[in-house]
Every structure is written in C-alpha cells, then in structure tokens.
Coordinates of C-alpha atoms in Angstrom, one line a residue:
Chain S
M14 CA -29.7 13.8 2.4
R15 CA -30.2 14.3 6.1
K16 CA -30.4 10.5 6.7
Y17 CA -27.0 10.1 5.1
W18 CA -25.5 12.8 7.2
T19 CA -26.9 11.2 10.4
I20 CA -25.2 7.9 9.4
I21 CA -21.9 9.7 8.8
T22 CA -21.9 11.6 12.1
T23 CA -22.9 8.4 14.0
M24 CA -19.9 6.7 12.5
W25 CA -17.6 9.6 13.5
A26 CA -18.8 9.2 17.1
R27 CA -18.2 5.5 17.0
A28 CA -14.7 6.0 15.4
L29 CA -13.8 8.2 18.3
I30 CA -14.5 5.3 20.7
H31 CA -12.1 3.2 18.7
R32 CA -9.3 5.8 18.5
F33 CA -6.7 3.5 20.1
T34 CA -7.4 0.9 17.5
I35 CA -7.0 3.4 14.7
V36 CA -3.7 4.6 16.1
A37 CA -2.5 1.0 16.6
Y38 CA -3.5 0.0 13.1
R39 CA -1.8 3.0 11.6
T40 CA 1.4 2.6 13.6
G41 CA 1.6 -1.0 12.3
E42 CA 1.3 0.2 8.8
L43 CA 3.9 2.9 9.2
F44 CA 6.4 0.3 10.3
E45 CA 5.9 -1.5 6.9
I46 CA 6.2 1.7 4.9
V47 CA 9.3 2.9 6.7
F48 CA 10.8 -0.5 6.3
L49 CA 10.1 -0.6 2.6
L50 CA 11.8 2.7 2.2
I51 CA 14.9 1.5 4.0
L52 CA 14.9 -1.8 2.1
W53 CA 14.8 0.1 -1.2
T54 CA 17.6 2.4 -0.1
A55 CA 19.7 -0.6 0.7
L56 CA 18.9 -2.2 -2.7
F57 CA 19.9 1.0 -4.5
K58 CA 23.3 1.1 -3.0
G59 CA 25.9 1.1 -5.8
R60 CA 23.4 1.5 -8.6
D61 CA 21.5 4.3 -10.2
T62 CA 18.4 2.6 -11.5
I63 CA 16.4 -0.6 -11.0
S64 CA 13.9 -1.5 -13.7
G65 CA 14.0 2.1 -15.0
Y66 CA 13.4 3.6 -11.5
T67 CA 15.7 6.0 -9.8
I68 CA 15.8 5.9 -6.0
Q69 CA 13.8 9.1 -5.9
E70 CA 11.1 7.6 -8.1
M71 CA 11.1 4.4 -6.0
I72 CA 10.6 6.4 -2.8
T73 CA 7.9 8.5 -4.4
Y74 CA 6.3 5.2 -5.7
V75 CA 6.1 3.8 -2.1
L76 CA 4.9 7.0 -0.5
V77 CA 2.4 8.2 -3.1
G78 CA 1.2 4.6 -3.6
N79 CA 0.5 4.1 0.1
L80 CA -1.3 7.5 0.2
V81 CA -3.6 6.2 -2.6
S82 CA -4.0 2.9 -0.7
I83 CA -5.1 4.9 2.4
V84 CA -7.7 6.9 0.5
T85 CA -9.2 3.8 -1.2
R86 CA -9.4 1.4 1.6
N87 CA -12.4 0.5 3.7
F88 CA -13.3 -1.9 6.6
L89 CA -16.6 -3.2 5.2
T90 CA -15.9 -6.9 5.1
D91 CA -15.5 -7.4 8.9
F92 CA -18.6 -5.5 9.7
M93 CA -20.7 -7.0 7.0
T94 CA -19.7 -10.5 8.0
K95 CA -20.7 -9.8 11.6
E96 CA -24.1 -8.4 10.5
I97 CA -24.9 -11.4 8.4
K98 CA -23.7 -13.9 11.1
D99 CA -25.5 -12.2 14.0
G100 CA -28.7 -11.6 12.1
A101 CA -28.4 -7.8 12.3
L102 CA -29.0 -7.6 8.6
S103 CA -32.7 -8.2 9.3
I104 CA -33.3 -4.6 10.5
F105 CA -32.6 -3.4 7.0
V106 CA -35.9 -4.9 5.9
V107 CA -37.6 -2.0 7.7
K108 CA -35.1 0.8 7.0
P109 CA -35.9 3.3 4.3
I110 CA -32.6 2.7 2.5
T111 CA -31.1 -0.2 0.6
Y112 CA -28.3 -2.1 2.3
L113 CA -25.7 -1.3 -0.4
R114 CA -26.4 2.5 -0.2
Y115 CA -26.4 2.4 3.6
V116 CA -23.0 0.6 3.9
L117 CA -21.5 2.9 1.3
V118 CA -22.5 6.0 3.3
R119 CA -21.5 4.2 6.5
E120 CA -18.1 3.3 5.2
L121 CA -17.5 6.9 4.1
G122 CA -18.2 7.9 7.7
R123 CA -16.2 5.1 9.2
V124 CA -13.1 5.6 7.1
S125 CA -13.0 9.4 7.5
L126 CA -11.3 9.5 11.0
P127 CA -8.7 6.7 10.2
F128 CA -8.2 8.5 6.9
L129 CA -7.4 11.8 8.5
I130 CA -5.0 10.2 11.0
S131 CA -3.4 8.2 8.2
L132 CA -3.2 11.2 6.0
V133 CA -1.5 13.4 8.6
S134 CA 1.0 10.6 9.5
Q135 CA 1.6 9.9 5.8
I136 CA 2.2 13.5 5.0
G137 CA 4.6 13.6 8.0
I138 CA 6.6 10.8 6.4
M139 CA 6.5 12.4 3.0
L140 CA 7.9 15.6 4.6
I141 CA 10.8 13.6 6.1
F142 CA 11.6 12.3 2.7
A143 CA 10.6 15.5 0.9
R144 CA 14.1 16.0 -0.6
Q145 CA 13.8 12.6 -2.4
L146 CA 10.2 13.0 -3.5
V147 CA 9.5 13.6 -7.2
I148 CA 7.0 16.4 -7.5
H149 CA 5.2 17.0 -10.8
T150 CA 3.0 19.9 -11.6
S151 CA 1.0 18.8 -14.6
F152 CA -2.6 19.7 -13.8
V153 CA -4.2 17.3 -16.3
H154 CA -2.1 14.3 -15.0
F155 CA -3.2 15.3 -11.4
A156 CA -6.9 15.6 -12.4
L157 CA -6.7 12.1 -14.0
F158 CA -5.0 10.8 -10.9
I159 CA -7.8 12.1 -8.7
V160 CA -10.5 10.6 -10.9
M161 CA -8.6 7.2 -10.9
V162 CA -8.4 7.3 -7.1
A163 CA -12.1 8.0 -6.7
F164 CA -13.0 5.1 -9.0
A165 CA -10.4 2.9 -7.1
F166 CA -12.3 3.6 -3.9
L167 CA -15.5 2.4 -5.5
I168 CA -13.8 -0.8 -6.8
E169 CA -12.3 -1.5 -3.4
F170 CA -15.7 -1.0 -1.8
F171 CA -17.4 -3.4 -4.2
I172 CA -14.7 -6.1 -3.7
S173 CA -15.1 -5.8 0.1
F174 CA -18.9 -6.1 -0.3
L175 CA -18.5 -9.3 -2.3
I176 CA -16.0 -10.8 0.2
G177 CA -18.4 -9.8 3.1
A178 CA -21.3 -11.4 1.2
T179 CA -19.5 -14.8 1.4
A180 CA -20.7 -14.9 5.0
F181 CA -24.1 -16.0 3.6
W182 CA -22.4 -19.3 2.7
T183 CA -19.6 -19.7 5.2
D184 CA -19.2 -18.8 8.9
E185 CA -15.5 -17.8 8.6
T186 CA -14.5 -15.0 6.2
D187 CA -11.5 -13.7 8.1
G188 CA -8.9 -16.0 6.4
L189 CA -10.4 -15.3 3.0
S190 CA -10.4 -11.5 3.4
Q191 CA -6.8 -11.5 4.8
T192 CA -5.7 -13.6 1.8
I193 CA -7.5 -11.5 -0.7
Y194 CA -6.0 -8.4 1.0
R195 CA -2.5 -9.8 0.6
L196 CA -3.1 -11.0 -3.0
K197 CA -4.6 -7.6 -3.8
R198 CA -1.6 -5.8 -2.3
F199 CA 0.7 -8.1 -4.3
L200 CA -1.1 -7.6 -7.6
S201 CA -1.6 -3.9 -7.0
G202 CA 2.1 -3.3 -6.7
G203 CA 1.9 -2.6 -3.0
Y204 CA 4.9 -4.7 -2.0
F205 CA 7.1 -3.6 -5.0
T206 CA 6.4 -1.9 -8.3
L207 CA 4.9 -4.2 -10.9
S208 CA 7.7 -3.0 -13.3
L209 CA 10.0 -5.5 -11.7
L210 CA 7.7 -8.3 -13.0
P211 CA 7.9 -9.8 -16.6
A212 CA 5.8 -8.0 -19.2
L213 CA 3.2 -10.7 -19.3
Y214 CA 2.4 -10.4 -15.6
I215 CA 2.1 -6.7 -15.9
Q216 CA -0.4 -7.1 -18.7
I217 CA -2.4 -9.5 -16.6
S218 CA -2.3 -7.2 -13.6
L219 CA -3.4 -4.3 -15.7
A220 CA -6.5 -6.3 -16.9
L221 CA -7.4 -6.9 -13.2
P222 CA -8.9 -4.1 -11.0
F223 CA -6.2 -4.2 -8.3
A224 CA -3.4 -2.3 -10.0
Y225 CA -5.6 0.7 -10.2
S226 CA -5.5 1.1 -6.4
F227 CA -1.7 1.5 -6.2
Y228 CA 0.5 0.9 -9.3
V229 CA -1.4 2.8 -12.1
P230 CA -2.2 6.0 -10.2
T231 CA 1.3 6.2 -9.0
Q232 CA 2.7 5.6 -12.5
L233 CA 0.4 8.4 -13.6
Y234 CA 1.7 10.7 -10.8
L235 CA 5.3 9.9 -11.8
Q236 CA 4.3 10.7 -15.4
K237 CA 5.5 7.2 -16.5
L238 CA 2.1 6.9 -18.2
T239 CA 0.8 9.1 -21.0
L240 CA -2.6 10.9 -20.7
W241 CA -4.0 8.4 -23.2
Q242 CA -2.8 5.5 -21.1
G243 CA -4.3 7.1 -18.1
L244 CA -7.7 7.5 -19.8
K245 CA -7.5 3.9 -20.9
G246 CA -6.9 2.9 -17.3
I247 CA -10.0 4.9 -16.2
G248 CA -12.0 3.1 -19.0
I249 CA -10.9 -0.3 -17.5
Q250 CA -11.9 0.9 -14.1
I251 CA -15.4 1.8 -15.3
I252 CA -15.8 -1.7 -16.9
W253 CA -14.8 -3.3 -13.6
I254 CA -17.2 -1.1 -11.6
A255 CA -20.0 -2.2 -13.9
L256 CA -19.0 -5.9 -13.7
L257 CA -18.6 -5.8 -9.9
Y258 CA -21.9 -4.1 -9.5
L259 CA -23.6 -6.8 -11.5
C260 CA -21.9 -9.5 -9.4
I261 CA -23.1 -7.7 -6.2
K262 CA -26.7 -7.7 -7.5
L263 CA -26.5 -11.5 -8.3
V264 CA -24.7 -12.5 -5.1
W265 CA -27.0 -10.4 -3.0
R266 CA -30.1 -11.9 -4.5
R267 CA -28.8 -15.4 -4.0
G268 CA -27.3 -14.7 -0.5
T269 CA -30.5 -13.1 0.9
R270 CA -32.4 -16.2 -0.2
R271 CA -30.1 -18.3 2.0
Y272 CA -30.1 -15.8 4.9
E273 CA -31.8 -17.2 8.0
G274 CA -31.6 -14.1 10.4
V275 CA -29.8 -16.1 13.1
G276 CA -30.2 -14.4 16.5
I277 CA -33.5 -12.7 15.9
Chain F
M28 CA 1.8 -28.8 37.1
R29 CA 0.1 -32.2 36.3
R30 CA -3.3 -30.5 36.7
Y31 CA -2.3 -27.9 34.0
L32 CA -1.0 -30.5 31.7
K33 CA -4.3 -32.4 32.0
L34 CA -6.2 -29.2 31.4
L35 CA -4.1 -28.4 28.4
K36 CA -4.8 -31.9 27.0
I37 CA -8.6 -31.2 27.3
L38 CA -8.3 -27.8 25.7
V39 CA -6.4 -29.2 22.8
R40 CA -9.0 -31.9 22.4
V41 CA -11.9 -29.4 22.5
S42 CA -10.1 -27.2 19.9
F43 CA -9.6 -30.3 17.7
I44 CA -13.3 -31.1 17.9
R45 CA -14.1 -27.5 17.0
A46 CA -11.8 -27.8 14.0
L47 CA -13.6 -30.9 12.8
M48 CA -16.9 -29.2 13.2
F49 CA -15.9 -26.4 10.8
R50 CA -13.9 -28.5 8.3
A51 CA -14.3 -26.1 5.4
A52 CA -12.8 -23.3 7.4
F53 CA -10.1 -25.6 8.5
Y54 CA -9.0 -26.6 5.0
M55 CA -9.4 -23.0 3.8
D56 CA -7.2 -21.8 6.5
I57 CA -4.5 -24.2 5.4
A58 CA -4.9 -23.1 1.8
Y59 CA -4.6 -19.4 2.8
S60 CA -1.4 -20.0 4.8
F61 CA 0.2 -21.7 1.8
I62 CA -0.8 -18.8 -0.4
W63 CA 0.8 -16.3 2.0
L64 CA 4.0 -18.4 2.2
G65 CA 4.1 -18.7 -1.6
L66 CA 3.6 -15.0 -1.9
F67 CA 6.5 -14.1 0.3
F68 CA 8.6 -16.7 -1.5
I69 CA 7.8 -15.0 -4.8
I70 CA 8.7 -11.6 -3.4
I71 CA 12.1 -12.9 -2.4
Q72 CA 12.7 -14.3 -5.9
I73 CA 11.7 -11.0 -7.5
L74 CA 13.9 -9.0 -5.2
F75 CA 16.9 -11.2 -5.8
S76 CA 16.4 -11.1 -9.6
H77 CA 17.7 -7.5 -9.2
T78 CA 20.4 -7.9 -6.6
E79 CA 22.9 -10.5 -5.3
E80 CA 22.4 -9.8 -1.6
I81 CA 20.5 -7.6 0.8
A82 CA 22.6 -6.3 3.8
G83 CA 24.9 -9.3 3.5
W84 CA 22.1 -11.9 3.2
S85 CA 22.0 -14.0 0.1
R86 CA 18.8 -15.5 -1.5
A87 CA 19.3 -18.8 0.2
N88 CA 19.9 -17.1 3.6
L89 CA 16.7 -15.1 3.2
I90 CA 14.7 -18.2 2.4
V91 CA 15.9 -19.7 5.7
L92 CA 15.0 -16.5 7.5
L93 CA 11.5 -16.5 5.8
G94 CA 11.1 -20.2 6.9
V95 CA 12.1 -19.4 10.5
W96 CA 9.8 -16.4 10.6
S97 CA 6.9 -18.3 9.2
F98 CA 7.6 -21.2 11.6
L99 CA 7.5 -19.0 14.6
D100 CA 4.5 -17.1 13.3
D101 CA 2.5 -20.3 12.6
L102 CA 3.5 -21.7 16.0
G103 CA 2.2 -18.6 17.7
A104 CA -0.9 -18.4 15.6
G105 CA -1.5 -22.1 16.1
T106 CA -1.2 -22.1 19.9
F107 CA -1.9 -18.9 21.8
W108 CA -2.7 -16.1 19.2
D109 CA -6.5 -16.7 18.9
G110 CA -7.0 -17.1 22.6
I111 CA -5.1 -13.9 23.6
K112 CA -6.8 -11.9 20.8
R113 CA -10.1 -12.3 22.7
L114 CA -8.8 -10.6 25.8
P115 CA -9.8 -7.0 25.0
D116 CA -13.4 -8.2 24.1
L117 CA -13.6 -10.3 27.3
V118 CA -12.7 -7.2 29.3
A119 CA -15.0 -4.9 27.4
D120 CA -18.0 -7.3 27.5
G121 CA -17.5 -8.3 31.2
A122 CA -17.0 -11.9 30.1
M123 CA -13.7 -11.9 32.1
D124 CA -15.8 -12.7 35.1
F125 CA -16.2 -16.3 33.9
I126 CA -12.5 -16.7 33.3
L127 CA -11.5 -15.2 36.7
A128 CA -14.0 -17.3 38.6
R129 CA -12.4 -20.5 37.5
P130 CA -10.0 -22.3 39.8
V131 CA -7.0 -22.1 37.3
D132 CA -4.5 -19.4 36.3
S133 CA -6.6 -17.0 34.2
Q134 CA -3.6 -16.0 32.0
F135 CA -3.0 -19.6 31.1
L136 CA -6.6 -20.3 30.4
I137 CA -7.0 -17.3 28.0
A138 CA -3.9 -18.2 26.0
A139 CA -4.5 -22.0 25.8
E140 CA -8.3 -21.9 25.1
R141 CA -8.1 -21.9 21.3
F142 CA -5.6 -23.9 19.3
R143 CA -5.6 -23.5 15.6
F144 CA -4.6 -26.9 14.1
S145 CA -4.5 -25.6 10.5
R146 CA -1.6 -23.3 11.3
V147 CA 0.3 -26.1 13.2
L148 CA 0.1 -28.2 10.0
V149 CA 1.6 -25.4 7.9
I150 CA 4.7 -25.7 10.2
L151 CA 5.6 -28.7 8.1
A152 CA 5.8 -26.5 5.0
D153 CA 7.9 -24.0 7.0
V154 CA 10.3 -26.8 7.9
G155 CA 10.5 -27.7 4.2
L156 CA 11.3 -24.1 3.3
I157 CA 14.1 -23.9 5.9
A158 CA 15.5 -27.2 4.6
Y159 CA 15.4 -25.9 1.0
G160 CA 17.2 -22.7 2.0
L161 CA 19.9 -24.7 3.9
T162 CA 20.3 -27.1 1.0
I163 CA 21.0 -24.4 -1.6
G164 CA 23.1 -22.2 0.7
E165 CA 25.3 -22.3 3.7
M166 CA 24.5 -24.3 6.9
A167 CA 26.0 -24.6 10.3
P168 CA 27.5 -27.9 11.6
W169 CA 24.7 -30.3 12.9
H170 CA 26.0 -30.4 16.5
T171 CA 25.8 -26.6 16.8
I172 CA 22.4 -26.5 15.3
I173 CA 21.1 -29.1 17.7
L174 CA 22.6 -27.2 20.7
R175 CA 21.6 -23.7 19.7
F176 CA 18.5 -23.7 17.5
P177 CA 16.0 -25.2 20.0
V178 CA 17.1 -22.7 22.7
L179 CA 16.6 -19.8 20.3
V180 CA 13.3 -20.9 18.9
V181 CA 11.8 -21.4 22.4
S182 CA 13.2 -18.0 23.4
G183 CA 11.6 -16.4 20.3
Y184 CA 8.3 -18.2 21.0
I185 CA 8.2 -17.0 24.6
I186 CA 9.1 -13.4 23.6
A187 CA 6.3 -13.4 21.0
L188 CA 3.8 -14.8 23.5
S189 CA 4.8 -12.1 26.0
V190 CA 4.7 -9.2 23.6
V191 CA 1.2 -10.3 22.3
Y192 CA 0.1 -10.6 25.9
L193 CA 1.5 -7.2 26.9
L194 CA -0.3 -5.5 24.0
H195 CA -3.6 -7.2 24.6
T196 CA -3.5 -6.5 28.3
L197 CA -3.8 -2.9 27.4
G198 CA -7.5 -3.8 26.9
F199 CA -7.8 -3.4 30.7
W200 CA -6.7 0.2 30.3
F201 CA -8.2 1.4 27.0
L202 CA -11.7 0.8 25.7
R203 CA -12.1 -1.2 22.5
I204 CA -8.6 -2.1 21.4
N205 CA -9.6 -5.3 19.6
N206 CA -7.4 -4.4 16.6
V207 CA -4.2 -4.0 18.7
W208 CA -2.9 -7.1 17.0
A209 CA -2.3 -4.9 13.9
L210 CA 0.5 -3.2 15.8
Y211 CA 2.2 -6.5 16.5
D212 CA 1.4 -7.7 12.9
G213 CA 3.1 -4.7 11.4
L214 CA 6.2 -5.1 13.6
E215 CA 6.4 -8.8 13.1
G216 CA 5.9 -8.5 9.4
I217 CA 9.1 -6.6 8.8
A218 CA 11.2 -9.3 10.6
K219 CA 10.9 -11.6 7.6
Y220 CA 13.6 -9.4 6.0
P221 CA 17.1 -9.0 7.4
L222 CA 17.0 -6.2 10.0
D223 CA 20.6 -5.6 9.2
V224 CA 19.4 -3.0 6.6
F225 CA 18.7 -0.7 9.5
G226 CA 21.2 1.6 11.1
R227 CA 22.9 0.9 14.4
H228 CA 20.3 2.6 16.6
I229 CA 17.3 0.7 15.2
K230 CA 19.3 -2.5 15.3
L231 CA 20.0 -1.9 19.0
L232 CA 16.2 -1.3 19.5
S233 CA 15.5 -4.6 17.8
L234 CA 17.8 -6.3 20.3
T235 CA 16.3 -4.8 23.4
I236 CA 12.9 -3.0 23.6
V237 CA 11.4 -4.5 20.4
P238 CA 13.5 -7.7 20.2
L239 CA 12.6 -8.7 16.7
T240 CA 16.2 -9.7 15.9
V241 CA 16.3 -12.0 19.0
M242 CA 12.9 -13.5 18.0
F243 CA 13.4 -14.2 14.4
M244 CA 17.0 -13.5 13.2
F245 CA 18.9 -15.3 15.9
P246 CA 17.3 -18.7 15.2
A247 CA 18.0 -18.2 11.5
Q248 CA 21.5 -17.2 12.2
A249 CA 22.0 -20.3 14.3
L250 CA 21.0 -22.5 11.3
L251 CA 23.4 -20.5 9.1
G252 CA 26.3 -20.6 11.6
R253 CA 26.3 -16.9 12.0
I254 CA 25.7 -16.6 15.7
T255 CA 28.0 -16.1 18.6
T256 CA 27.7 -18.0 22.0
L257 CA 27.0 -14.7 23.7
E258 CA 24.0 -14.1 21.5
V259 CA 22.8 -17.7 22.2
L260 CA 23.0 -17.0 25.9
Y261 CA 21.4 -13.5 25.6
A262 CA 18.2 -14.8 24.0
P263 CA 16.8 -16.8 27.0
V264 CA 17.6 -13.8 29.2
V265 CA 15.5 -11.5 27.0
A266 CA 12.7 -14.1 26.9
A267 CA 12.7 -14.4 30.8
I268 CA 12.6 -10.6 31.2
F269 CA 9.7 -10.2 28.7
F270 CA 7.8 -13.1 30.2
A271 CA 8.2 -11.7 33.7
V272 CA 7.1 -8.2 32.6
A273 CA 4.0 -9.6 30.7
R274 CA 3.0 -11.7 33.7
W275 CA 3.4 -8.8 36.1
F276 CA 1.5 -6.4 33.9
Y277 CA -1.4 -8.8 33.4
Q278 CA -1.7 -9.4 37.2
Y279 CA -1.5 -5.7 37.9
S280 CA -4.1 -4.9 35.2
V281 CA -6.5 -7.7 36.5
R282 CA -6.6 -5.8 39.8
R283 CA -8.0 -2.8 37.9
Y284 CA -10.7 -4.9 36.3
S285 CA -14.3 -4.1 37.3
S286 CA -17.0 -6.2 35.7
V287 CA -19.3 -4.4 33.3
A288 CA -21.8 -7.3 32.7

C-alpha cells in the first residue's frame, strides 16, 4: 500500500508545478459550460419545454453532467504516448508493479488536484445557478448515481489506456485522442442531451460505454430513469469494463512485442 | 523582407517534407478534421430541429458562421499554431538559446517553423461549407464581399496569431504552461455560435479585450451583408493593436529569459 501512496504524493508534487496549466485548462472549460447555459437559456425563450426538458432540468443537466465529466476524466493518453515514444516504458520491466496498476494509481494522484480545482469552480457555478437547479433527495437514486460515476471513471481510464497504446503502432496519437474525445463528448451527451436525438440513436448510444459518463448518470440524478433502468445501466457498464479489460490485455501483449525501447 | 520570404519558402518546404515522411499521420489528421467539422454540422442540425433561430441567426447563417470559424481555425492551425505551441517548452528546456542565436527575428522563426499541410487542405471543405450556407440562405452583394471579407479575414487571422502569441509568451513568466492553448481553445470554441446570445457587457468584451466577435463574427457578417462600414474599419485597428501588444510583450519577455540548459 505504501508504494501506491508514494506514487500518489509524487503526482501531487508534480501537479503543483503545473498549477498554471490546470487553471488555464479549467478556465477554458468554464467558458464552454457558461456558454452552453446561456445558449440553452436563449433557446428556451418563449417555450416551456424542449424534448421533455424544462429550462431548470436542462441547466441541471449541463451542470451535473459536467460535474460527472470532471470526476471521470483522466490525462493518461498523453503521458502514456510519451512514455512509449521516448522509451520510458522500459523501466517498468524492473519495477515491482504492473504498468496498468501503476498508471491507474498515478492517474488517481494526477487527477486529484485538477479535480479539486474543477470541483470548487463547478460548485461555484452551480451556486450561481442554484435557483434553477433541480435538487432531488432520493438516497437510492443518489447511491446508484455514485456507483455509476465510479464505474464511468474506470471505463474512461481503460479507453484512454487503449488510445495511449496506439503509440506502439503510430508516432502521432494527438489527433486520434482529440477526435475520440470529441466523439465521446458527442455520444455521451456532453454537447446536448441525447433526448434531442431520434430514438434509434439513443438506443445505439446506450449500448456504447460513453453515455454512462454524462447522459445516463445525469438522467438518473434528474430521476428521468427508474431504479431498474439505473441498475440495467450499471450492468452494461460492468460488461464494458470486462470487454475493455480484455482488449487491454490483448493490445498490451501485441504492443509490447512491437516495442523497441527507443532512447534507451 | 526578401530574406524572410526566402526563409519562409524554405520552412514551408521542410514542413512539406516532414508531412511526406509521416504520411499516415498526415491522412489521419485530415480525416479527424473532417470528423470535427461534420460533428459541429450535426450539432447545428439538431439544435435547429428544435428552433427557427438563435439570437437572430438562422440555420443557414449559422452554417456560414461555422464555415468562417473553421476556416480561420484551420488557417491558424495550419500555419502558426504548432510552432507557437512549442514556445513554453523551448523556454523551460533552454532550447530558446538556439532560436535566439540565429540571425533572424526569433518571433517569426518560432511561428513559421511548423506548417501543418493537412489543416490547410481542410480549408477547401470550410469554403464548401460557407458556399453551402450562402446558397441556402441570404448573401451580401458580390462587390461588398470582395471589398470587405478579405480585410476582415486577415484582421481575424492577425488577432488570432497575436492572442496565441500573447498566451504562450507567458511561458517566460510561469513554469510549465504547455497546456495554455486550452484557454484559447475554450474561448475560440464558443465563437462558432453567435455571440449575440450574450448580454451587452459580454458582447462589449468580445469586441474589445477578447475580440471574438471581431475575429469570427465580423467576416461571417460581411458574407451575409450584416456589417456596417464602421465595423469593417474597426477590425484592422483591433488587429494592429493586438499585434503591437503581442510583439512588445514578446520582446519584453525575451529580455527576462535566462538559459537553463
């Protein structure tokens, strides 16, 4: 346990060096969130509901959804790509810990400071819009929401790992990770609620893992999903976690065979 | 001037050779850009399936705005973006020494060192999108477009270049700010929607300190015939001010630079 704690505290020290970056990154995000809120307010002018959402529900959707997105994100792809490209992966041959476990603990440490900064600023925005926020008090819904968010973190982590692993085959993963990030945001309902899409697209999105990092937990929070639907969602998440883990095993085995340890 | 043009030609050629060396990355970059553009186009279609207009902008108008936004974004990303992005790392690693020691303007060299041809190619798609938006909606008379649009696009490009430079020059003052682009990215991202949805104060801000309206909305408004002569004259003034400030701030910051290599 001590070795994991050492990794986490090292990451905190490193995160403090990059504090300007964290603030810049978060400020950029805040612009988008505030803009989305203003855009929806403009769209709701002269009407009470859009696709079954009131303006209060839509504002809650944007704010709670982005909170979930903050909790579940990681920065693994960039760092993993660099480690593969620079040959830094080689040192894990002698470390008493597997790479997957190491990066999981490292990401927990790395995201904690940005998470705290983002959480404080997000709560700040939520307080500004407090009057328009929908607040539910169902404990069971909330417990399911927390479980779903925890699994979403794991799914996001595995997806980032797989994107990072493409560096075994290609030098440039920046474009791929940016595109997947945007596609993920689109399919997860980050730009707008998936309820605006035709039913078929919603069904497809619900079968993919992305909606569980924004749309589904937020629907659960808004109690637009029943407890049974929430449990079904968690079941789908577990299936995806297992599938992604198997993919990681396969990709890792093939990737390490190709790995040349450049720079050593 | 001739020396710099010759140098620019060489730098473009080197970038082209680099693009040919990493062909897979080149084609993938084009594919990604098309996916992004398609994604934003779909978002517009979905938004407008629930409303007739957003802050006075119709679907066709917004397609033109998206086209102009993407055009300027690709132009910036294709020409100076990758070069300037390296500035904080150059400062942190001490590699600025090699740039400063060369007998050319260092600011020019940093910005012009890396062209991304894939993004320049996507500009053709942006032009197609603009043409589509103008075909299905309103459009200004040709003679006013020819007179106004180039002035506004060049102004928008110079402002973008200056803002990106201003942000990355902070690398001389703060340690490790290599993700400062996220700040610009976040700001620029909202300009693909009409900024008229904001109240008067933020609109004023977008005309002066953070001139997103001048950069992206003015050129689109020129195509749609929604711009006044005063606004057309205002854009180059803002561009000149931002360029001068970025230039001054860079030179001032370079004086502070002490090699760490």
